[in-house]
Short mmCIF file of N, CA and C in Angstrom, two decimals:
data_model
loop_
_atom_site.label_atom_id
_atom_site.label_comp_id
_atom_site.label_asym_id
_atom_site.label_seq_id
_atom_site.Cartn_x
_atom_site.Cartn_y
_atom_site.Cartn_z
N LEU A 1193 0.91 -1.16 0.01
CA LEU A 1193 0.02 0.01 0.04
C LEU A 1193 0.87 1.27 0.08
N GLN A 1194 0.64 2.18 -0.97
CA GLN A 1194 1.34 3.35 -1.02
C GLN A 1194 0.39 4.63 -1.14
N LEU A 1195 0.64 5.47 -0.34
CA LEU A 1195 -0.13 6.80 -0.49
C LEU A 1195 0.38 7.66 -1.61
N ILE A 1196 -0.42 7.90 -2.57
CA ILE A 1196 -0.03 8.67 -3.77
C ILE A 1196 -0.64 10.06 -3.75
N HIS A 1197 -1.71 10.20 -2.84
CA HIS A 1197 -2.36 11.58 -2.88
C HIS A 1197 -3.21 11.71 -1.70
N CYS A 1198 -3.07 12.84 -1.13
CA CYS A 1198 -3.77 13.09 0.14
C CYS A 1198 -4.36 14.52 -0.03
N HIS A 1199 -5.60 14.82 0.23
CA HIS A 1199 -6.22 15.95 0.08
C HIS A 1199 -7.29 16.31 1.21
N GLN A 1200 -7.23 17.40 1.83
CA GLN A 1200 -8.11 17.64 2.94
C GLN A 1200 -9.09 18.81 2.42
N PHE A 1201 -10.35 18.38 2.34
CA PHE A 1201 -11.29 19.45 1.89
C PHE A 1201 -11.77 20.39 3.06
N PRO A 1202 -12.07 21.59 2.68
CA PRO A 1202 -12.63 22.44 3.73
C PRO A 1202 -13.97 22.00 4.28
N LEU A 1203 -14.13 22.27 5.57
CA LEU A 1203 -15.44 21.98 6.15
C LEU A 1203 -16.67 22.40 5.21
N LYS A 1204 -17.68 21.62 5.18
CA LYS A 1204 -18.82 21.93 4.58
C LYS A 1204 -18.73 21.66 3.00
N THR A 1205 -17.62 21.09 2.52
CA THR A 1205 -17.52 20.83 1.06
C THR A 1205 -18.58 19.79 0.80
N SER A 1206 -19.28 19.93 -0.18
CA SER A 1206 -20.40 19.06 -0.65
C SER A 1206 -19.87 17.64 -1.03
N TYR A 1207 -20.55 16.55 -0.70
CA TYR A 1207 -20.13 15.20 -1.03
C TYR A 1207 -19.97 15.15 -2.53
N ALA A 1208 -20.80 15.86 -3.33
CA ALA A 1208 -20.73 15.83 -4.89
C ALA A 1208 -19.36 16.37 -5.27
N SER A 1209 -18.92 17.41 -4.65
CA SER A 1209 -17.63 17.95 -5.11
C SER A 1209 -16.48 17.09 -4.68
N VAL A 1210 -16.56 16.41 -3.58
CA VAL A 1210 -15.52 15.45 -3.24
C VAL A 1210 -15.51 14.26 -4.18
N ILE A 1211 -16.66 13.74 -4.49
CA ILE A 1211 -16.76 12.59 -5.44
C ILE A 1211 -16.28 13.01 -6.87
N GLY A 1212 -16.60 14.17 -7.24
CA GLY A 1212 -16.07 14.70 -8.57
C GLY A 1212 -14.65 14.81 -8.62
N TYR A 1213 -14.08 15.33 -7.59
CA TYR A 1213 -12.59 15.50 -7.40
C TYR A 1213 -11.90 14.17 -7.52
N VAL A 1214 -12.41 13.16 -6.68
CA VAL A 1214 -11.84 11.85 -6.75
C VAL A 1214 -11.97 11.11 -8.05
N LYS A 1215 -13.08 11.27 -8.72
CA LYS A 1215 -13.31 10.64 -10.00
C LYS A 1215 -12.49 11.24 -10.94
N THR A 1216 -12.10 12.54 -10.91
CA THR A 1216 -11.16 13.19 -11.84
C THR A 1216 -9.68 12.62 -11.65
N LEU A 1217 -9.34 12.50 -10.43
CA LEU A 1217 -7.97 11.86 -10.08
C LEU A 1217 -7.94 10.36 -10.58
N CYS A 1218 -8.94 9.74 -10.46
CA CYS A 1218 -8.95 8.29 -10.88
C CYS A 1218 -8.87 8.21 -12.44
N GLY A 1219 -9.51 9.15 -13.11
CA GLY A 1219 -9.30 9.22 -14.57
C GLY A 1219 -7.87 9.60 -14.99
N ARG A 1220 -7.27 10.45 -14.12
CA ARG A 1220 -5.96 10.92 -14.51
C ARG A 1220 -4.82 9.75 -14.20
N TRP A 1221 -5.12 9.15 -13.04
CA TRP A 1221 -4.07 8.07 -12.63
C TRP A 1221 -4.70 6.72 -12.79
N ASN A 1222 -4.64 6.17 -13.90
CA ASN A 1222 -5.30 4.85 -14.23
C ASN A 1222 -4.72 3.69 -13.29
N HIS A 1223 -3.61 3.85 -12.72
CA HIS A 1223 -2.99 2.79 -11.97
C HIS A 1223 -3.40 2.64 -10.62
N MET A 1224 -4.37 3.35 -10.17
CA MET A 1224 -4.86 3.23 -8.83
C MET A 1224 -5.53 1.98 -8.54
N HIS A 1225 -5.11 1.31 -7.58
CA HIS A 1225 -5.73 -0.12 -7.29
C HIS A 1225 -6.86 0.09 -6.25
N LYS A 1226 -6.78 1.11 -5.32
CA LYS A 1226 -7.82 1.20 -4.33
C LYS A 1226 -7.84 2.81 -4.04
N VAL A 1227 -9.10 3.25 -3.54
CA VAL A 1227 -9.36 4.51 -3.15
C VAL A 1227 -9.85 4.32 -1.70
N LEU A 1228 -9.13 4.72 -0.74
CA LEU A 1228 -9.47 4.52 0.65
C LEU A 1228 -10.06 5.89 1.17
N VAL A 1229 -11.24 5.70 1.77
CA VAL A 1229 -11.92 6.86 2.18
C VAL A 1229 -12.21 6.81 3.62
N ASP A 1230 -11.96 7.86 4.48
CA ASP A 1230 -12.16 7.93 5.87
C ASP A 1230 -13.68 7.99 6.02
N MET A 1231 -14.27 7.02 6.59
CA MET A 1231 -15.74 6.99 6.91
C MET A 1231 -15.92 6.93 8.28
N THR A 1232 -15.00 7.45 9.11
CA THR A 1232 -15.27 7.49 10.53
C THR A 1232 -16.45 8.19 10.96
N GLY A 1233 -16.57 9.43 10.50
CA GLY A 1233 -17.80 10.11 10.98
C GLY A 1233 -19.06 9.98 10.05
N VAL A 1234 -18.87 9.82 8.76
CA VAL A 1234 -19.99 9.77 7.84
C VAL A 1234 -20.51 8.60 7.57
N GLY A 1235 -19.87 7.39 8.02
CA GLY A 1235 -20.36 6.14 7.70
C GLY A 1235 -20.22 5.77 6.30
N GLU A 1236 -21.02 4.74 5.83
CA GLU A 1236 -20.85 3.96 4.64
C GLU A 1236 -21.50 4.86 3.46
N TYR A 1237 -22.16 5.98 3.75
CA TYR A 1237 -22.88 6.75 2.82
C TYR A 1237 -21.94 7.16 1.63
N ILE A 1238 -20.87 7.85 1.97
CA ILE A 1238 -19.90 8.41 1.07
C ILE A 1238 -19.28 7.36 0.15
N VAL A 1239 -18.98 6.10 0.75
CA VAL A 1239 -18.42 5.00 0.11
C VAL A 1239 -19.41 4.44 -1.05
N GLU A 1240 -20.62 4.35 -0.63
CA GLU A 1240 -21.60 3.84 -1.68
C GLU A 1240 -21.80 4.84 -2.77
N ASP A 1241 -21.84 6.11 -2.42
CA ASP A 1241 -22.05 7.20 -3.44
C ASP A 1241 -20.86 7.16 -4.45
N MET A 1242 -19.72 7.00 -3.89
CA MET A 1242 -18.52 6.88 -4.72
C MET A 1242 -18.63 5.71 -5.75
N LYS A 1243 -18.91 4.59 -5.23
CA LYS A 1243 -19.08 3.37 -6.01
C LYS A 1243 -20.15 3.62 -7.12
N ASN A 1244 -21.33 4.17 -6.72
CA ASN A 1244 -22.39 4.50 -7.63
C ASN A 1244 -21.98 5.50 -8.75
N ALA A 1245 -20.98 6.41 -8.42
CA ALA A 1245 -20.44 7.27 -9.33
C ALA A 1245 -19.47 6.75 -10.22
N GLY A 1246 -19.23 5.40 -10.18
CA GLY A 1246 -18.20 4.75 -11.08
C GLY A 1246 -16.82 4.54 -10.47
N ILE A 1247 -16.58 4.85 -9.19
CA ILE A 1247 -15.26 4.68 -8.56
C ILE A 1247 -15.45 3.29 -7.79
N GLY A 1248 -15.39 2.17 -8.58
CA GLY A 1248 -15.68 0.97 -8.00
C GLY A 1248 -14.55 0.30 -7.12
N ASN A 1249 -13.42 0.95 -7.12
CA ASN A 1249 -12.35 0.45 -6.21
C ASN A 1249 -12.20 1.17 -4.94
N THR A 1250 -13.32 1.66 -4.54
CA THR A 1250 -13.45 2.44 -3.28
C THR A 1250 -13.69 1.53 -2.06
N GLU A 1251 -12.92 1.84 -0.94
CA GLU A 1251 -13.07 1.14 0.30
C GLU A 1251 -13.10 2.05 1.41
N GLY A 1252 -14.02 1.81 2.24
CA GLY A 1252 -14.16 2.70 3.42
C GLY A 1252 -13.14 2.28 4.52
N VAL A 1253 -12.71 3.25 5.41
CA VAL A 1253 -11.74 2.92 6.50
C VAL A 1253 -12.26 3.71 7.66
N LYS A 1254 -12.43 3.01 8.70
CA LYS A 1254 -12.74 3.64 10.07
C LYS A 1254 -11.44 3.69 10.85
N PHE A 1255 -11.06 5.00 11.10
CA PHE A 1255 -9.83 5.06 11.99
C PHE A 1255 -10.18 4.89 13.40
N THR A 1256 -9.20 4.13 14.03
CA THR A 1256 -9.23 3.79 15.48
C THR A 1256 -8.01 4.25 16.03
N LEU A 1257 -7.84 4.30 17.36
CA LEU A 1257 -6.54 4.65 17.96
C LEU A 1257 -5.44 3.68 17.51
N GLN A 1258 -5.77 2.37 17.44
CA GLN A 1258 -4.86 1.41 16.98
C GLN A 1258 -4.39 1.68 15.55
N SER A 1259 -5.36 1.91 14.65
CA SER A 1259 -4.98 2.03 13.28
C SER A 1259 -4.15 3.25 12.95
N LYS A 1260 -4.38 4.26 13.77
CA LYS A 1260 -3.58 5.49 13.75
C LYS A 1260 -2.18 5.24 14.06
N GLU A 1261 -2.10 4.46 15.19
CA GLU A 1261 -0.64 4.11 15.74
C GLU A 1261 0.10 3.33 14.74
N GLU A 1262 -0.58 2.31 14.08
CA GLU A 1262 0.00 1.54 13.10
C GLU A 1262 0.54 2.38 11.85
N MET A 1263 -0.31 3.38 11.48
CA MET A 1263 0.17 4.05 10.31
C MET A 1263 1.31 5.02 10.70
N ALA A 1264 1.25 5.48 11.89
CA ALA A 1264 2.31 6.49 12.31
C ALA A 1264 3.70 5.74 12.54
N THR A 1265 3.68 4.43 12.74
CA THR A 1265 4.89 3.68 12.94
C THR A 1265 5.28 2.82 11.85
N TYR A 1266 4.67 3.03 10.73
CA TYR A 1266 4.89 2.12 9.53
C TYR A 1266 6.18 2.35 8.91
#
């Protein structure tokens, strides 16, 4: 697993804008195997909407204290 792009959207950015941005990146970078989405606060809603928009390789991730520690020490 390799992080190739990270973007933090301003608060209150619409989900449609986020999905459009991710879809544009996926079109630009054809070699992406997965799109991991933080669904800690919003649940599976955003993941399902991204899949419905044609971003089929989307997976939701719920961040926990343990997963944050693992990422920080990788």
